[in-house]
C-alpha positions as MATLAB code, in Angstrom:
seq = 'XXXXXXXXXXXXXXXXXXXXXXXXXXXXXXXXXXXXXXXXXXXXXXXXXXXXXXXXXXXXXXXXXXXXXXXXXXXXXXXXXXXXXXXXXXXXXXXXXXXXXXXXXXXXXXXXXXXXXXXXXXXXXXXXXXXXXXXXXXXXXXXXXXXXXXXXXXXXXXXXXXXXXXXXXXXXXXXXXXXXXXXXXXXXXXXXXXXXXXXXXXXXXXXXXXXXXXXXXXXXXXXXXXXXXXXXXXXXXXXXXXXXXXXXXXXXXXXXXXXXXXXXXXXXXXXXXXXXXXXXXXXXXXXXXXXXXXXXXXXXXXXXXXXXXXXXXXXXXXXXXXXXXXXXXXXXXXXXXXXXXXXXXXXXXXXXXXXXXXXXXXXXXXXXXXXXXXXXXXXXXXXXXXXXXXXXXXXXXXXXXXXXXXXXXXXXXXXX';
ca = [
      23.192  216.778  206.173;
      26.066  217.021  208.637;
      28.449  219.946  208.161;
      32.025  219.270  209.273;
      33.757  222.381  210.590;
      37.445  222.845  211.396;
      38.226  225.984  213.454;
      41.693  227.518  213.286;
      41.985  229.653  216.436;
      45.258  230.363  218.234;
      43.976  231.967  221.440;
      42.717  229.286  223.924;
      39.873  231.452  225.264;
      38.702  232.334  221.773;
      38.952  228.667  220.766;
      36.697  227.635  223.655;
      34.187  230.335  222.738;
      34.120  229.281  219.089;
      33.795  225.573  219.965;
      30.930  226.252  222.359;
      28.994  228.206  219.762;
      29.662  225.672  217.015;
      28.380  222.857  219.222;
      25.006  224.611  219.312;
      24.581  224.618  215.530;
      22.159  221.926  214.357;
      23.693  219.157  212.216;
      27.184  220.572  212.766;
      30.195  218.382  213.485;
      32.943  220.704  214.770;
      36.461  219.308  215.067;
      38.950  220.225  217.763;
      40.428  223.672  216.963;
      43.915  223.792  215.475;
      46.243  226.286  217.105;
      48.232  227.746  214.209;
      48.429  228.039  210.436;
      50.973  225.240  210.050;
      48.787  222.771  211.920;
      45.768  223.785  209.845;
      47.488  223.261  206.488;
      49.058  219.977  207.637;
      45.690  218.683  208.859;
      43.949  219.571  205.597;
      46.784  218.035  203.551;
      46.554  214.784  205.512;
      42.776  214.583  205.057;
      43.004  215.440  201.354;
      45.601  212.701  200.848;
      43.148  210.148  202.211;
      40.200  211.370  200.132;
      38.611  214.600  199.028;
      35.496  213.489  200.914;
      37.488  213.502  204.173;
      37.994  217.270  204.041;
      35.719  219.414  206.212;
      33.121  221.456  204.391;
      33.986  224.624  206.331;
      37.187  226.044  207.842;
      36.969  228.971  210.265;
      40.078  231.167  210.376;
      40.456  233.540  213.339;
      42.093  236.905  212.591;
      44.776  236.313  215.246;
      45.942  233.001  213.874;
      49.694  232.747  213.313;
      52.424  232.581  212.279;
      51.001  233.162  208.795;
      48.677  236.233  208.710;
      44.987  235.381  208.466;
      44.386  236.692  204.943;
      47.443  234.890  203.589;
      46.256  231.698  205.277;
      42.800  232.108  203.755;
      44.409  232.501  200.331;
      46.582  229.416  200.786;
      43.681  227.224  201.930;
      41.463  228.466  199.084;
      44.157  227.712  196.492;
      45.315  224.342  197.835;
      41.916  223.031  198.923;
      39.298  224.610  196.625;
      36.527  222.283  197.851;
      36.674  223.826  201.351;
      34.637  226.918  202.221;
      36.712  229.343  204.303;
      35.088  231.816  206.708;
      37.136  234.576  208.356;
      36.448  235.560  211.979;
      37.417  239.189  212.607;
      36.591  242.236  214.690;
      37.053  244.501  211.670;
      33.827  244.641  209.650;
      34.983  247.423  207.336;
      34.275  247.218  203.596;
      38.026  247.293  202.934;
      38.667  244.118  204.931;
      35.563  242.454  203.542;
      36.795  243.098  200.005;
      40.285  241.855  200.871;
      38.864  238.678  202.425;
      36.755  237.951  199.343;
      39.766  238.585  197.084;
      41.736  236.079  199.165;
      39.084  233.409  198.586;
      36.979  233.574  201.745;
      33.348  232.506  201.360;
      32.161  234.676  204.229;
      33.098  236.887  207.133;
      31.877  236.690  210.748;
      32.401  239.650  213.059;
      33.480  239.579  216.685;
      31.969  239.231  219.207;
      30.478  236.107  217.697;
      26.701  235.846  217.339;
      24.831  232.603  216.791;
      22.642  233.748  213.898;
      25.479  235.307  211.892;
      27.805  232.358  212.457;
      25.113  229.836  211.514;
      24.236  231.724  208.345;
      27.839  232.045  207.165;
      28.648  228.417  207.942;
      25.563  227.207  206.076;
      26.383  229.328  203.013;
      29.995  228.143  202.951;
      28.917  224.509  203.348;
      26.475  224.754  200.436;
      29.196  226.266  198.270;
      31.587  223.483  199.273;
      29.057  220.783  198.370;
      28.521  222.368  194.973;
      32.251  222.415  194.232;
      32.628  218.767  195.258;
      29.850  217.681  192.950;
      31.513  219.478  190.049;
      34.781  217.738  190.948;
      32.969  214.404  190.939;
      33.864  213.666  194.539;
      30.422  212.771  195.828;
      29.605  209.117  196.301;
      26.055  209.832  195.178;
      25.079  212.289  192.463;
      22.896  215.026  193.868;
      21.556  217.780  191.661;
      21.434  221.405  192.699;
      23.248  223.254  195.523;
      22.529  220.705  198.253;
      19.956  217.930  198.386;
      17.619  216.726  195.647;
      14.397  218.747  195.295;
      11.243  217.054  193.952;
       7.927  218.826  193.451;
       4.652  216.915  193.179;
       1.735  218.703  191.504;
      -1.754  217.506  190.665;
      -3.279  217.935  187.222;
      -6.443  218.765  189.158;
      -7.725  218.247  192.667;
      -8.177  214.701  193.927;
      -5.729  212.882  191.654;
      -3.447  211.771  194.519;
      -0.616  214.294  194.564;
      -0.399  214.462  198.359;
      -0.395  210.684  198.807;
       2.350  210.493  196.192;
       4.433  213.209  197.877;
       4.110  211.639  201.326;
       5.177  208.178  200.187;
       8.078  209.434  198.108;
       9.334  211.182  201.231;
       8.753  208.084  203.394;
      10.615  205.868  200.933;
      13.612  208.214  200.870;
      13.617  208.437  204.663;
      13.403  204.658  205.065;
      16.549  204.288  202.967;
      18.480  206.357  205.485;
      18.347  209.792  203.909;
      17.439  213.005  205.712;
      14.166  214.194  204.193;
      12.065  217.356  204.363;
       8.411  217.186  203.296;
       6.884  220.586  202.541;
       3.208  221.420  202.037;
       3.125  224.184  199.418;
      -0.567  223.643  198.726;
      -0.916  226.843  200.713;
      -4.690  227.219  200.851;
      -5.804  223.605  201.186;
      -2.789  221.515  202.164;
      -3.576  218.152  203.780;
      -0.219  216.712  204.786;
      -0.923  217.469  208.448;
      -4.193  215.524  208.224;
      -2.646  212.558  206.428;
       0.117  212.268  209.049;
      -1.976  213.163  212.126;
       0.027  216.293  212.981;
      -1.021  219.375  214.936;
       1.664  222.044  214.825;
       1.296  225.798  215.108;
       4.256  226.739  212.878;
       3.964  226.797  209.096;
       5.771  227.881  205.952;
       3.999  231.245  206.259;
       6.025  231.973  209.418;
       9.171  232.030  207.267;
       7.718  234.329  204.602;
       8.855  237.632  206.101;
      12.311  236.511  207.250;
      15.055  237.946  205.075;
      17.760  235.442  206.046;
      16.567  231.993  207.166;
      19.136  230.744  209.651;
      19.345  227.095  210.803;
      17.765  227.978  214.154;
      14.826  229.792  212.524;
      14.306  226.845  210.179;
      14.500  224.399  213.058;
      11.780  226.293  214.933;
       9.429  226.123  211.934;
       9.949  222.430  211.150;
       8.092  219.599  212.883;
       9.987  216.308  213.194;
       7.488  213.504  212.625;
       7.718  210.094  214.306;
       8.901  208.655  210.975;
      11.889  210.995  210.993;
      10.496  213.277  208.289;
      11.041  217.007  208.774;
       7.655  218.556  208.042;
       7.080  222.147  206.988;
       3.325  222.522  206.874;
       0.853  224.762  205.091;
      -0.768  227.456  207.250;
      -3.958  226.462  209.055;
      -5.518  229.723  207.875;
      -5.621  229.441  204.092;
      -5.561  233.188  203.549;
      -2.067  233.310  205.052;
      -0.831  231.470  201.993;
      -0.731  234.814  200.189;
       2.122  235.833  202.495;
       4.400  233.234  200.864;
       5.884  234.980  197.832;
       8.096  233.497  195.152;
      11.122  235.032  196.896;
      10.106  233.444  200.209;
       9.579  230.066  198.516;
      13.041  230.212  196.947;
      14.613  231.010  200.298;
      12.749  228.175  202.021;
      13.667  225.625  199.354;
      17.320  226.725  199.379;
      17.489  226.542  203.172;
      15.919  223.070  203.254;
      17.996  221.601  200.437;
      21.124  222.818  202.206;
      20.213  220.723  205.258;
      18.531  217.621  203.796;
      19.421  214.942  201.283;
      15.923  215.031  199.787;
      13.251  217.761  199.777;
       9.763  216.786  198.588;
       7.216  219.562  198.018;
       3.495  218.982  197.608;
       2.435  221.835  195.309;
      -1.242  220.898  194.983;
      -3.149  221.598  191.782;
      -3.249  225.403  191.961;
      -0.378  227.434  190.534;
       0.691  230.510  192.499;
       3.961  232.406  192.654;
       5.323  230.295  195.510;
       4.888  226.844  194.043;
       5.795  228.163  190.566;
       9.172  229.179  192.005;
       9.553  225.749  193.626;
       8.703  223.913  190.392;
      11.208  226.063  188.525;
      13.941  225.262  191.077;
      13.175  221.539  191.316;
      15.539  218.861  190.085;
      12.483  216.741  189.292;
       8.957  218.075  188.720;
       6.205  215.444  188.897;
       2.706  215.970  187.554;
       0.169  213.441  188.848;
      -2.877  212.562  186.787;
      -5.487  209.821  186.603;
      -6.247  207.958  183.341;
      -9.504  209.717  182.523;
     -10.335  212.361  179.944;
     -10.958  215.204  182.382;
      -7.718  214.697  184.329;
      -5.559  214.201  181.228;
      -6.966  217.367  179.674;
      -6.179  219.165  182.926;
      -2.638  217.781  182.802;
      -2.224  219.092  179.264;
      -3.497  222.553  180.324;
      -1.107  222.570  183.273;
       1.896  221.667  181.127;
       1.036  224.325  178.556;
       0.572  226.923  181.298;
       3.938  226.060  182.817;
       5.525  226.531  179.399;
       3.794  229.872  178.735;
       4.859  231.191  182.130;
       8.371  229.778  181.624;
       8.065  227.731  184.795;
       8.916  224.345  183.284;
       9.245  222.831  179.834;
       7.082  219.837  178.949;
      10.090  217.618  178.268;
      11.482  218.504  181.716;
       8.290  217.344  183.443;
       7.555  213.767  184.517;
       3.927  212.643  184.555;
       2.818  209.930  186.982;
      -0.339  208.003  186.123;
      -2.274  207.208  189.296;
      -5.192  204.761  189.685;
      -4.033  202.877  186.628;
      -5.777  199.711  185.453;
      -5.106  197.576  182.422;
      -8.720  197.848  181.310;
      -8.770  201.663  181.192;
      -8.971  203.115  177.723;
      -6.336  205.790  178.438;
      -2.936  204.174  178.979;
       0.388  205.889  179.922;
       1.754  206.062  176.333;
      -1.341  208.016  175.286;
      -0.894  210.384  178.262;
       2.700  210.938  177.154;
       1.583  211.726  173.614;
      -1.126  214.152  174.746;
       0.960  216.058  177.313;
       4.367  215.920  175.632;
       5.958  215.020  178.961;
       8.087  212.126  180.075;
       6.019  209.323  181.630;
       7.232  207.657  184.800;
       8.060  203.993  184.354;
       5.874  203.148  187.343;
       2.098  203.512  187.137;
       0.264  203.496  190.476;
      -2.553  200.909  190.539;
      -6.182  201.709  191.306;
      -6.604  200.188  194.774;
      -8.019  202.970  196.929;
      -9.487  200.428  199.367;
      -5.948  199.767  200.549;
      -5.656  203.422  201.526;
      -9.051  204.189  203.027;
      -8.382  202.944  206.575;
      -5.022  204.716  207.054;
      -6.274  207.888  205.352;
      -9.332  208.083  207.631;
      -7.119  207.478  210.673;
      -4.558  210.079  209.594;
      -1.861  207.376  209.595;
      -0.840  207.248  205.952;
       2.682  206.331  207.046;
       1.348  203.043  208.461;
       0.130  201.746  205.094;
       0.856  198.022  204.948;
       3.976  196.950  203.046;
       1.835  194.466  201.107;
      -0.168  197.327  199.627;
       0.296  197.452  195.865;
      -0.133  201.240  196.014;
       2.721  201.577  198.506;
       4.952  199.227  196.528;
       4.349  201.228  193.352;
       5.026  204.590  195.001;
       8.195  203.328  196.659;
       9.326  201.848  193.357;
       8.733  205.288  191.849;
      11.006  206.748  194.533;
      13.655  204.266  193.447;
      13.181  205.222  189.800;
      13.684  208.888  190.704;
      16.886  208.122  192.618;
      15.499  209.206  195.992;
      16.477  206.021  197.816;
      19.850  204.494  198.509;
      18.645  200.908  198.112;
      19.273  200.805  194.372;
      18.066  197.710  192.561;
      15.386  196.779  195.065;
      11.800  196.307  193.992;
       8.984  198.404  195.396;
       7.937  195.436  197.551;
      11.445  195.057  199.019;
      11.733  198.802  199.661;
       8.335  198.875  201.364;
       9.212  195.951  203.620;
      12.579  197.505  204.471;
      10.779  200.768  205.200;
       8.369  199.080  207.568;
      11.265  197.555  209.476;
      13.035  200.926  209.593;
       9.906  202.734  210.741;
       9.356  200.177  213.486;
      12.911  200.610  214.706;
      12.531  204.391  214.637;
       9.315  204.224  216.679;
      11.050  202.036  219.222;
      14.023  204.375  219.496;
      11.848  207.455  219.859;
       9.462  205.894  222.301;
       6.637  205.690  219.743;
       6.002  209.414  219.603;
];
């Protein structure tokens, strides 16, 4: 998601320095600096009169701004424009000033001389806060749950039920509709997203595990941008490194990703550890994938009960997806709902693995034909979950639109 930033810096040299640094922030859209407090307030008032959505997410106030003193200006902006996150730029990092800035309504403080990592971190935090306020004010054109983008976890009742295929195609459907999407492999010991999408990348989620404050640049270094436009954060190639990813690390990673993407899809596999438990707890939507057979449905019931005992997720807050469904199977979705106590997705994915075998073996799951009934069902599921912008379209229409979008993306990127 793009973060609009309006700097308020009176000194021309300082303004150039701030603008240069802001231009280096990923997904940032810095405006031309305003020179004084009057110009800042007038600019914000004009934007607010047009629409609350026109306001920048972040305003940077330099300590030498005038004629109104910086702290008074921070207070005025915070009171008049509560949906804007204000960050104070100052050479004084004392606890006294920090406390005064927070009392005035600042959402952060950046010390001079400016450093990239600190500035990026404070801007990101202020932008997330601003987005949260705007959702509470009902200003967003699209409802998004949580502090940032929508987070969806996909877990398997047991191994081999199709959780990874489901996660990948939910992410592809959201991306094809024009949203920025992160796809994360939290099946830390046996994740297969890299294999399904033919990716070889040395960075993984484990590389973020020991970082106390994940800045945009650190996140950018760990993420692989796939040819489809998906931002991939992969499981470690060495399965034992999965133990490095704690629940705290998982929370930080999810928070960082949801602050920079419209949709975050996490493949949590079928094994529950502290990392994916934290992700499932944080998720706006938690999917549990099962197949319509006795063994898998019993496993789904065990998983739901375990989540409840560990206070990870309540059964009624979990959505079960029935994969490899056929009308002739004895176990139908209503029975799965009764056994597990969960909500059942309105879309059941048909049992047509032959459609998948060629693209799975080639590691090109994203090239699954739009005529595939499996793809149409999964993309319709994405529509049911609100992950796509193309509301009202069928799975077939979404899949065809996605194929056209993917083709255009490959052309623009040179077919990487």
